[in-house]
Coordinates of C-alpha atoms in Angstrom, one line a residue:
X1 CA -4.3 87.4 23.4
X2 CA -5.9 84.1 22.0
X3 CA -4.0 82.6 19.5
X4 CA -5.5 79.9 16.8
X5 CA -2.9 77.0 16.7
X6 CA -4.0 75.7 13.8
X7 CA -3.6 79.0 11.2
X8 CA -0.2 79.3 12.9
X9 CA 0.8 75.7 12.0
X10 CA -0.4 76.6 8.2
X11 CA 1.4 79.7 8.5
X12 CA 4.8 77.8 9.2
X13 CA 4.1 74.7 6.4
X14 CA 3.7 78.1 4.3
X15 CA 7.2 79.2 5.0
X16 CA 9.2 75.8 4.5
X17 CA 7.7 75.4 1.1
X18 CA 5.0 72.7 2.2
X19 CA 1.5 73.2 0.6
X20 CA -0.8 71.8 3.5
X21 CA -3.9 70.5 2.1
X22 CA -1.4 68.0 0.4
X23 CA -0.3 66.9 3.2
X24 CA -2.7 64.2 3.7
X25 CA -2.2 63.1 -0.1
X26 CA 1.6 62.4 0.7
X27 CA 0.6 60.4 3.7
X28 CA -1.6 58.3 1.5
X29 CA 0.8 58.1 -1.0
X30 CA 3.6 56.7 1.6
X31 CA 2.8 52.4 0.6
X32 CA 1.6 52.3 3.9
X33 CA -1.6 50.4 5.2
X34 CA -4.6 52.4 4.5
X35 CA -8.2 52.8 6.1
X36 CA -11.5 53.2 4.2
X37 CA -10.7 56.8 3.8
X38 CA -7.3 56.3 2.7
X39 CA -8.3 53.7 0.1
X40 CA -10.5 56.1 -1.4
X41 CA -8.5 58.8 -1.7
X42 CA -5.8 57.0 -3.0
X43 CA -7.9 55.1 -5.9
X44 CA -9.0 57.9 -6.7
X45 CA -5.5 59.9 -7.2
X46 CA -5.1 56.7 -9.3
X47 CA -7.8 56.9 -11.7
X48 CA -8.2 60.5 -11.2
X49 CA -4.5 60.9 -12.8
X50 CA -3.6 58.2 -15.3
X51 CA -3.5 59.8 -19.0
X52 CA -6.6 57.0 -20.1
X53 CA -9.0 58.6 -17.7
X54 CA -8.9 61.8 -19.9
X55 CA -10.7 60.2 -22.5
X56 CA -11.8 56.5 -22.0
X57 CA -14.8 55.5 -19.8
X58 CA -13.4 54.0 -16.6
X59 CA -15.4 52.5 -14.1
X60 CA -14.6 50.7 -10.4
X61 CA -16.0 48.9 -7.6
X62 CA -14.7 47.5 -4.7
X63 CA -16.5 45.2 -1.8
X64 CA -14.9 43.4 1.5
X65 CA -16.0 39.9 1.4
X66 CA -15.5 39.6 4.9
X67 CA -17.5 42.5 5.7
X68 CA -19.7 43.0 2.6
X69 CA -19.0 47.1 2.5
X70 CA -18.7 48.7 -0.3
X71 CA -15.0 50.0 -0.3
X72 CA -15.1 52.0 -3.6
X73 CA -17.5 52.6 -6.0
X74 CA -17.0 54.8 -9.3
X75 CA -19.7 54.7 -12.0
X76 CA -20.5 51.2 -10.8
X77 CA -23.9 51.0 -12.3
X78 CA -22.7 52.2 -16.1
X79 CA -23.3 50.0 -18.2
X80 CA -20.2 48.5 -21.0
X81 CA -18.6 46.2 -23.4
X82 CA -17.4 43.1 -21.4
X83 CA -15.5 41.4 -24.1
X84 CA -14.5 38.4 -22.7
X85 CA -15.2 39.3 -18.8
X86 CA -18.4 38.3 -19.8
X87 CA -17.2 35.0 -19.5
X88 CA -17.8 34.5 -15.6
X89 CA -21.3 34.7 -16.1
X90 CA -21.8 31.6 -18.0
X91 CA -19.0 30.0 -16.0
X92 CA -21.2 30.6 -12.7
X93 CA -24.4 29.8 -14.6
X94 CA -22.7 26.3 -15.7
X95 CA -21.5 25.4 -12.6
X96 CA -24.5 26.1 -10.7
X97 CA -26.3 24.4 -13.0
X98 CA -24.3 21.5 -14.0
X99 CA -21.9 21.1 -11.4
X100 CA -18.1 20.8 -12.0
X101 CA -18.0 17.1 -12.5
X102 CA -20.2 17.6 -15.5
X103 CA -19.1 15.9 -18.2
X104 CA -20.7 16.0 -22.3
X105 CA -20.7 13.2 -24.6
X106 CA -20.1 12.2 -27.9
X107 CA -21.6 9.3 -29.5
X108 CA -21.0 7.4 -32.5
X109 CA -23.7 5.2 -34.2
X110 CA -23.4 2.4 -36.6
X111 CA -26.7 2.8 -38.7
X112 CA -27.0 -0.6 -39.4
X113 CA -25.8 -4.1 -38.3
X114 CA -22.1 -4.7 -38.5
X115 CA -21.7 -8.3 -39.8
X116 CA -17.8 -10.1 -40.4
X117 CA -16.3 -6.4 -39.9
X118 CA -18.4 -4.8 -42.6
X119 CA -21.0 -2.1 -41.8
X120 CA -24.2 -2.2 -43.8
X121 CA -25.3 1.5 -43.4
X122 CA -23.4 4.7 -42.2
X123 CA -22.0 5.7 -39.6
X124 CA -23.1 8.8 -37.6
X125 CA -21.1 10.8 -35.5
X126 CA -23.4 13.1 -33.0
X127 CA -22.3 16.0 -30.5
X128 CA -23.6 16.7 -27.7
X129 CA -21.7 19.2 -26.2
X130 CA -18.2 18.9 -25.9
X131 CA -16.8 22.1 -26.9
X132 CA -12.8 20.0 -25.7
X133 CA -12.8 17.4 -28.2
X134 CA -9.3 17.1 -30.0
X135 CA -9.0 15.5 -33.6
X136 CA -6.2 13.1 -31.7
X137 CA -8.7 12.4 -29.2
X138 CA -11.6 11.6 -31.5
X139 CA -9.1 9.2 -33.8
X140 CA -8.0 7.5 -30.6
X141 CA -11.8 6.5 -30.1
X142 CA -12.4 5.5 -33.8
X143 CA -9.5 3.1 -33.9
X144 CA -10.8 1.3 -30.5
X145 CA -14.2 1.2 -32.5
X146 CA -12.6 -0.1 -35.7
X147 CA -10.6 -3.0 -33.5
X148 CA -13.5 -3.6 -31.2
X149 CA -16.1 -4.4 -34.3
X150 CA -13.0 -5.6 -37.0
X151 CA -14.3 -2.9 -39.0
X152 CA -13.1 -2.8 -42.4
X153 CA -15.8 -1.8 -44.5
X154 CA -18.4 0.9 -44.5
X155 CA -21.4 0.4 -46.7
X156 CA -22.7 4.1 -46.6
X157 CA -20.9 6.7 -45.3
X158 CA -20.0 8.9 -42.6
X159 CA -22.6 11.0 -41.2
X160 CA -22.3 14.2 -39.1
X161 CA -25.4 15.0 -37.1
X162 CA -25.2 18.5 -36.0
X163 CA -28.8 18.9 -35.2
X164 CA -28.8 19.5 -31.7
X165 CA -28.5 23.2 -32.1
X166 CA -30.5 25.8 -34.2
X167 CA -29.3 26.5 -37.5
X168 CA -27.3 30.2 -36.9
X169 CA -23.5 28.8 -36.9
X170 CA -22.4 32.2 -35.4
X171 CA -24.0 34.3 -32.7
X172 CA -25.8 37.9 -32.7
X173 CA -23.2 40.9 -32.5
X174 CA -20.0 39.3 -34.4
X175 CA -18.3 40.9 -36.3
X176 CA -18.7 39.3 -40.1
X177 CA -15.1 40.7 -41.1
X178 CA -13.5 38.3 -38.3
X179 CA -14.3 35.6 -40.3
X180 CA -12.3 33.1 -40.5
X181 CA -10.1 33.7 -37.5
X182 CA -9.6 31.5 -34.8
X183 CA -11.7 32.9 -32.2
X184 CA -14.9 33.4 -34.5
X185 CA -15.2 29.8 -35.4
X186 CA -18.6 28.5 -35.9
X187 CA -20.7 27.0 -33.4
X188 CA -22.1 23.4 -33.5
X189 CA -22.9 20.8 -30.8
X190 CA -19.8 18.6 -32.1
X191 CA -16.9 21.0 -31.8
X192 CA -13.5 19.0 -33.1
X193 CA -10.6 21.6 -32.6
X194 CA -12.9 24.2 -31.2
X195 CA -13.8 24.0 -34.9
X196 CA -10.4 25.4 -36.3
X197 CA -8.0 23.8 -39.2
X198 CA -4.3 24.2 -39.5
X199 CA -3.2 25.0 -43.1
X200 CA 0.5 24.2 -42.9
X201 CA 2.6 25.5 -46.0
X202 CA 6.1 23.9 -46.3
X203 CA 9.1 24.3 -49.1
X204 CA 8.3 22.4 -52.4
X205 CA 11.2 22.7 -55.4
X206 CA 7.6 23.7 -57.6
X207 CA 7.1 27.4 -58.0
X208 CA 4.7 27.3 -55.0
X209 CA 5.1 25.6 -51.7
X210 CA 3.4 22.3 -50.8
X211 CA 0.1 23.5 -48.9
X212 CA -1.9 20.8 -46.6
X213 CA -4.0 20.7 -44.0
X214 CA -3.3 19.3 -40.2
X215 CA -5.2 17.3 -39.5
X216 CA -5.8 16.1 -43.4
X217 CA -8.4 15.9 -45.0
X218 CA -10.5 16.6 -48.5
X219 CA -12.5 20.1 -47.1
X220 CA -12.4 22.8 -47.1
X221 CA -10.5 22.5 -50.6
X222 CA -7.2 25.0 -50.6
X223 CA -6.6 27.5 -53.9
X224 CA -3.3 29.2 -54.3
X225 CA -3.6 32.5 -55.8
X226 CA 0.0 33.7 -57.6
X227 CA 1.1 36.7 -58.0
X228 CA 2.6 38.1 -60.9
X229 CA 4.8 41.1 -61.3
X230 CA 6.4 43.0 -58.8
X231 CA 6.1 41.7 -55.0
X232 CA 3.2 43.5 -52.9
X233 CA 3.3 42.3 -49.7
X234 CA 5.7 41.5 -47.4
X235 CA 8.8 40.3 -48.6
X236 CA 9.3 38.2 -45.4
X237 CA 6.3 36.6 -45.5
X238 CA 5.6 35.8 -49.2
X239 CA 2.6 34.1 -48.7
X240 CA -0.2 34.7 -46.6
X241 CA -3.2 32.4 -46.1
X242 CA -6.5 33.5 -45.8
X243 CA -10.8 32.8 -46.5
X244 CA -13.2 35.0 -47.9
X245 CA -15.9 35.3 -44.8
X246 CA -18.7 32.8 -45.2
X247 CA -16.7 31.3 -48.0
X248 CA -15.4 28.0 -48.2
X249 CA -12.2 27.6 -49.9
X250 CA -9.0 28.5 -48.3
X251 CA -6.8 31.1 -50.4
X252 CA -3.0 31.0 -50.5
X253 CA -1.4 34.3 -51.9
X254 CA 1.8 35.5 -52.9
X255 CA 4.9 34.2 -54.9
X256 CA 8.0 33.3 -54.9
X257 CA 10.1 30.4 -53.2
X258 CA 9.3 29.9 -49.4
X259 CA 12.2 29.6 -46.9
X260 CA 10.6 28.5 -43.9
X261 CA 7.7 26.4 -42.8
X262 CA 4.2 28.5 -42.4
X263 CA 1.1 27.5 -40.5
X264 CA -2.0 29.2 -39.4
X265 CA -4.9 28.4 -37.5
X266 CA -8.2 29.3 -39.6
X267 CA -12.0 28.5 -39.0
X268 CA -13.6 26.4 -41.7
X269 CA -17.4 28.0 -42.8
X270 CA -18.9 24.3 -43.1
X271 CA -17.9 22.4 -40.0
X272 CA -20.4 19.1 -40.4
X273 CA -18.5 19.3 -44.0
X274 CA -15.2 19.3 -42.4
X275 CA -15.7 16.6 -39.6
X276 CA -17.5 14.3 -42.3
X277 CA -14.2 14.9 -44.8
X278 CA -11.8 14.4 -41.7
X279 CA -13.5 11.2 -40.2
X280 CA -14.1 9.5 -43.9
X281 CA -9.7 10.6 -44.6
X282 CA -9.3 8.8 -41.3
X283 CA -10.8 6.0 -41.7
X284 CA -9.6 5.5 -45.3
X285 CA -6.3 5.7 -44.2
X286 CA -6.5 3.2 -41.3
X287 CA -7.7 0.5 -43.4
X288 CA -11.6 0.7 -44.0
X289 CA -12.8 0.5 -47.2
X290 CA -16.1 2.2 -48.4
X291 CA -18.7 0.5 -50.8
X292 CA -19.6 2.0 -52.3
X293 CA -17.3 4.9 -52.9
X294 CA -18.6 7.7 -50.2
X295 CA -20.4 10.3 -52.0
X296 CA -19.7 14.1 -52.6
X297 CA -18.9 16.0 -50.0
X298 CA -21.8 18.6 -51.3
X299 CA -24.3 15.3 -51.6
X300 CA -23.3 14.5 -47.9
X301 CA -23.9 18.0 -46.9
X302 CA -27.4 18.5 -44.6
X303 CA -27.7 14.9 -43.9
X304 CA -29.3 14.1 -40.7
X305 CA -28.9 10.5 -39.5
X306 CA -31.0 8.4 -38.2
X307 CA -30.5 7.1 -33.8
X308 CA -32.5 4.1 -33.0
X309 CA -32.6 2.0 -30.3
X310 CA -31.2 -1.0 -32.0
X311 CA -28.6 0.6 -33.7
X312 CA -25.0 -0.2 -31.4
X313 CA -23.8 3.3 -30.1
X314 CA -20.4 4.1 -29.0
X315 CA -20.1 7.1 -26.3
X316 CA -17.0 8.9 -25.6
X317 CA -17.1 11.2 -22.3
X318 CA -15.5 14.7 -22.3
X319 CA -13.2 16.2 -19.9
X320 CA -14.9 17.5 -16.8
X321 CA -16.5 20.7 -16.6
X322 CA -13.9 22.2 -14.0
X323 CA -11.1 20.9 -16.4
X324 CA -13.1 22.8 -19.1
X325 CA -13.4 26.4 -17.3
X326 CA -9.8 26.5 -16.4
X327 CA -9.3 26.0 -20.2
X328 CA -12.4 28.6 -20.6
X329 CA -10.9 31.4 -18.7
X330 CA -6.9 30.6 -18.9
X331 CA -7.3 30.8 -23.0
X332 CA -10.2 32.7 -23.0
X333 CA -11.6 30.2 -25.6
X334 CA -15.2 31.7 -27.1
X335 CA -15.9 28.2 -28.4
X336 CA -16.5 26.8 -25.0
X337 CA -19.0 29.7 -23.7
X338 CA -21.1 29.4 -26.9
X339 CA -21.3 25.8 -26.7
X340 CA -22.5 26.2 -22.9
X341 CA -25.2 28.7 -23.4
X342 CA -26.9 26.3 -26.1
X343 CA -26.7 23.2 -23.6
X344 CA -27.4 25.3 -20.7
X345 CA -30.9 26.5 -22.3
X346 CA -31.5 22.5 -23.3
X347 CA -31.2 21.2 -19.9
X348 CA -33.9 23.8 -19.3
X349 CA -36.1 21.7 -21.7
X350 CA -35.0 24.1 -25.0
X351 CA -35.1 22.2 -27.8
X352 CA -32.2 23.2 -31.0
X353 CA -31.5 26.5 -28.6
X354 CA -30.4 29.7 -30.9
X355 CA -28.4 31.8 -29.1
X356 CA -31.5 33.8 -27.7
X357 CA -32.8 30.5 -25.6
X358 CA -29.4 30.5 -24.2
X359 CA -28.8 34.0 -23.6
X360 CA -32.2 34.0 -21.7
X361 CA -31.5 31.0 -19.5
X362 CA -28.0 32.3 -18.2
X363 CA -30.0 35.9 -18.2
X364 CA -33.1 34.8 -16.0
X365 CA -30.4 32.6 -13.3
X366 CA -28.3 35.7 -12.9
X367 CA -31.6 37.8 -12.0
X368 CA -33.6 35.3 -10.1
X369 CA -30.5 32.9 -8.3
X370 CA -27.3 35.2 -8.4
X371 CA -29.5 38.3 -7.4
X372 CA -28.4 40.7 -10.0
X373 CA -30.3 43.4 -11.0
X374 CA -32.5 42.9 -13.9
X375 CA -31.3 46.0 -16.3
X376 CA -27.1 45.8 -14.7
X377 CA -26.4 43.8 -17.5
X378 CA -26.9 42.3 -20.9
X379 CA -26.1 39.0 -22.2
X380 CA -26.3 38.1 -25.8
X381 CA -23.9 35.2 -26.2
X382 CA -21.5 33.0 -23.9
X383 CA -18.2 34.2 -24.7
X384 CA -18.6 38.2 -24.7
X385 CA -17.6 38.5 -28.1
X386 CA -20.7 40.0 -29.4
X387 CA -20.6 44.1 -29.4
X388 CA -24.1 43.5 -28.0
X389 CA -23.1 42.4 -24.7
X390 CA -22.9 45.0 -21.9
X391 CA -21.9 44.4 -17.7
X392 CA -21.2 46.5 -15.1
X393 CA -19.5 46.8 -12.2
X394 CA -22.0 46.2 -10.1
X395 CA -22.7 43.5 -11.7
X396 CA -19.8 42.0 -11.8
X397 CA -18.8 42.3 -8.5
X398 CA -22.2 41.3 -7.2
X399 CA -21.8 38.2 -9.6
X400 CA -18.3 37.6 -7.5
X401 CA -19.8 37.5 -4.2
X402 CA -22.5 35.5 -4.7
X403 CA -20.1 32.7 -6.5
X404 CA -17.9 33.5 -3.3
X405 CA -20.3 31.9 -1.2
X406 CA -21.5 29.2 -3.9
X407 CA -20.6 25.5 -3.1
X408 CA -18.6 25.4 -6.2
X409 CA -16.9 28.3 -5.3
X410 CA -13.4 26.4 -5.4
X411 CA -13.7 25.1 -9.1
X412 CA -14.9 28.4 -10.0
X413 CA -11.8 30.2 -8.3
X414 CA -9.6 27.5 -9.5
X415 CA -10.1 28.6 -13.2
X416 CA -9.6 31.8 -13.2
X417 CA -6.0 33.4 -14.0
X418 CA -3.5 34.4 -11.4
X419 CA -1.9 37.5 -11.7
X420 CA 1.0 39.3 -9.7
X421 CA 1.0 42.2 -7.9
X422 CA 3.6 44.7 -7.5
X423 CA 5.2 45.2 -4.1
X424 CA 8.4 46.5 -4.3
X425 CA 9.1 49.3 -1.9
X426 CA 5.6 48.9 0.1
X427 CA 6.6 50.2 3.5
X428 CA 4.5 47.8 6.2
X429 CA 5.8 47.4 9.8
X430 CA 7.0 44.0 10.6
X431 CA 7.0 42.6 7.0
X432 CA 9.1 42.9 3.6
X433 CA 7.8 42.7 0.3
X434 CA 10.7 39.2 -0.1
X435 CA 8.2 37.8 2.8
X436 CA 5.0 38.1 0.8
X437 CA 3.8 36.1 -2.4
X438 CA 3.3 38.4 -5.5
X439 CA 0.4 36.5 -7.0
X440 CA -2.8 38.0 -5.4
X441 CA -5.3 38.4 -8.2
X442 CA -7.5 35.8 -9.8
X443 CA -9.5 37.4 -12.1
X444 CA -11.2 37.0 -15.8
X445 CA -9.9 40.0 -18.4
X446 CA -11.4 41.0 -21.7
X447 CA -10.1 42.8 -24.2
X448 CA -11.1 43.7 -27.6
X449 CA -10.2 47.1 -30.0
X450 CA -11.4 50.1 -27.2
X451 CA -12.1 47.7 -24.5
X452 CA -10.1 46.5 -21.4
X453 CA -12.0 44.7 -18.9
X454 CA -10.8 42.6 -15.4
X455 CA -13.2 41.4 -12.6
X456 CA -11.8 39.2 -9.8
X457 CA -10.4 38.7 -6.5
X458 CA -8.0 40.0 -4.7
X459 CA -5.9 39.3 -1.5
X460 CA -4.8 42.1 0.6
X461 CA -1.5 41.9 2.4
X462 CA -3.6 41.2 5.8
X463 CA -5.3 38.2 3.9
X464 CA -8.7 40.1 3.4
X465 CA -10.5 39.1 0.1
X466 CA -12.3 41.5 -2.4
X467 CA -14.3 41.5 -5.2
X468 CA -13.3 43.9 -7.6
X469 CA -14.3 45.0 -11.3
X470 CA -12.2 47.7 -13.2
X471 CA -14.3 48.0 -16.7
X472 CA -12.5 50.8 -19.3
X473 CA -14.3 51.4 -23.1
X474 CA -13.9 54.2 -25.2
X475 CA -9.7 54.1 -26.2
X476 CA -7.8 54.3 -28.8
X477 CA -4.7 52.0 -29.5
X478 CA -3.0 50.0 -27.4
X479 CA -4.7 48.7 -23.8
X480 CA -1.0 48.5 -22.4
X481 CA -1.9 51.8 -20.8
X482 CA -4.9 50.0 -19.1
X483 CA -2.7 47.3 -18.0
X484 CA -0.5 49.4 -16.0
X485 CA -3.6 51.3 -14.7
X486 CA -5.0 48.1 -13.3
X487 CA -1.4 47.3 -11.8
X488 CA -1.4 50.5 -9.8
X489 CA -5.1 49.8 -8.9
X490 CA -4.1 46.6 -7.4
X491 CA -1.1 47.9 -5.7
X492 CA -3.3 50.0 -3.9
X493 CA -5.7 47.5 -2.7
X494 CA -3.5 45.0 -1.4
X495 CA -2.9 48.0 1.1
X496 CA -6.0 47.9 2.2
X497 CA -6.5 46.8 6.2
X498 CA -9.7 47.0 8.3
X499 CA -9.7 47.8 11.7
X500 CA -10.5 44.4 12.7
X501 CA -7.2 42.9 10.2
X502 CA -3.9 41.8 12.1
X503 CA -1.1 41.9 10.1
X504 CA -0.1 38.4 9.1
X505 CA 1.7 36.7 5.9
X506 CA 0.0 35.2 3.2

């Protein structure tokens, strides 16, 4: 008699309680090193049976580097919200474009001749780019200026030309009601403070606490509103400081004594207003008199300037480009992408770019230089936090490679953020997790409410780098959930070994 080996050994795994056909799962599930097969499987076990796959739009795609194969691909070509992932693609743009050395000036021009330390005409401050500037950087330049010329009179006033841009202070997609917080500042070619005020309220014996701003200065103007009757809002924070979108005083509400020190960080609607205000405070305080008195900050407002040759500039360098993308992707900072897209479209001969001359600039290199496809994407503004923006994985990860092989690829990698990757209890022969450094991933995240977006790289225990992009839209409260999904993604990719791979520390 002829017997078949193989129902008899399912016949016995049947009588010690073992289901067979999850054999194989257990074996991929054993933090081993895993083939192709095995890294599908096991991804998809992962997103398969996480709770936010039940509901939420989750995509994946994987490629080798090395090898360029595709390792894993799910819903790759759907299109979704970025948020700030987006960012990578006017990074790459930037520094293909620029290079990372790249740096954006600011000049400052006496309209007039400057004669025993008194200016006869104004002086204009003009931007041309350099989304980094500080206020303490900008007032370190100004004094030089002042004891360079012996300024100590201004015959005019100061003058913010902000002209270098079109007039639309805030790009297609944002949200109005985020106005006036910190990350939906307005957009302008001189950016001081990534165009963001700090209204500081401090104990005062008076009824209401002392309010200022930081730096000071005489806009936006600040209104307390007090509260009568019975307390309703919190009692531990009895003020709260706010703006009415597109509006420009600055509202302090509430009652009561304060007990400790409050500050918050707040967009300003008017920012020539607010750079004007701050420079003319400044300068007042250091010294220089104005003749005759400067007028009102509403009479100021709209001026141009006027740059001729003759006139004696000043020009203050920004930081370098690479020193600005680390800041760009480590802080996620939407002033700096915004800023890029309108420079990026006038060094393609756009003059006073709106956001669509921009958009279309980065749009048309990621097409015709990074080789995307022409509908895998949309790009609307610089920072991804327009609703309008969508990506894909493919996109993304084709985005990676090419940058991967770019001769800026080191400033590009450089900026991105390092995170760790679990290891504990990985079973590999020859190694233990206390031999191998946690940090793995450098990748870009995004996150806004129902979003949770991470493209990257990532180091497999063998030393094999990917390109990855994990892209999830469609939940409901918190993204922690996400988080841990994209731990336990990357837990199982550092597993990863190709058949060529000897195992080796990294």
């Amino acid at each position: 008699m002829k017997y078949d080996y193989k129902y008899f050994l399912l016949l016995i795994l049947a009588c010690v309680g073992l289901n067979p056909f999850l054999v194989h799962a257990q074996s991929v599930d054993d933090d081993r090193p895993l083939d192709e097969h095995d890294l599908i499987v096991s991804l998809d076990e992962v997103l398969d049976g996480h709770p936010s796959a039940l509901r939420a739009t989750i995509t994946l795609k994987v490629v080798d580097l090395q090898s360029g194969a595709i390792l894993y691909d799910r819903s790759g070509n759907r299109l979704l919200t970025p948020a700030s992932n987006l960012k990578i693609y006017t990074s790459a743009c930037a520094l293909d474009c620029f290079g990372p050395s790249h740096q954006f000036p600011t000049l400052l021009v006496a309209e007039g001749p400057i004669r025993n330390g008194i200016l006869h005409g104004n002086l204009i401050l003009i931007g041309g780019g350099n989304a980094m500037l500080t206020s303490s950087k900008l007032f370190e330049w100004i004094d030089r200026v002042v004891a360079e010329t012996k300024l100590h009179r201004i015959e005019g006033e100061v003058v913010v030309n902000n002209h270098r841009y079109g007039d639309s202070l805030k790009g297609p997609g944002w949200m109005w009601d985020d106005d006036p917080d910190y990350y939906n500042m307005p957009v302008t070619p001189l950016m001081v403070d990534f165009n963001c005020v700090t209204v500081r309220l401090t104990p005062s014996e008076q009824k209401s606490p002392l309010a200022v701003l930081a730096p000071p200065a005489a806009y936006p103007p600040i209104r307390f509103q007090l509260q009568a009757g019975p307390l309703q809002i919190n009692p531990e924070r009895p003020y709260t400081i706010t703006r009415k979108p597109f509006r420009d005083s600055i509202e302090v509400l509430g009652h009561g004594p304060l007990q400790q020190p409050v500050k918050k960080r707040i967009t300003m609607n008017d920012p020539s207003l607010w750079v004007q205000a701050l420079m003319t405070r400044h300068l007042s305080d250091s010294g220089v008199a104005f003749t005759p008195t400067p007028a009102t900050l509403a009479q100021r407002k709209g001026r141009k300037g006027a740059l001729k040759e003759q006139n004696r500039q000043w020009r203050l360098d920004g930081v370098s480009l690479a020193e600005t993308l680390n800041h760009f992707h480590s802080i996620s900072e939407n002033a700096v992408g915004e800023v890029l897209l309108h420079e990026l479209a006038i060094v393609q001969g756009t003059e006073q770019p709106d956001w669509s001359a921009g958009a279309q600039t980065i749009s048309q290199w990621l097409v015709e230089t990074a080789g995307l496809e022409k509908d895998s994407f949309r790009l609307v503004d610089g920072s991804g936090l327009s609703r309008y923006n969508l990506i894909s994985a493919d996109s993304s990860v084709k985005l990676l490679a090419f940058m991967h092989q770019h001769r800026h690829f080191k400033s590009y990698f450089k900026s991105l953020r390092v995170y760790p990757v679990e290891l504990k209890g990985l079973d590999w022969p020859e190694l233990t997790t206390t031999d191998i450094s946690r940090n793995r991933v450098s990748a870009k995240s995004g996150g806004m409410t129902g979003v949770a977006t991470i493209s990257g790289y990532l180091q497999t225990l063998t030393g094999r780098r990917l390109a990855f992009s994990l892209l999830a839209n469609g939940f409901v409260g918190s993204s922690k959930p996400l988080h841990a999904l994209r731990s336990q993604v990357w837990r199982v990719l550092v597993r990863y070994r190709d058949k060529a791979d000897q195992l080796h520390n990294k």
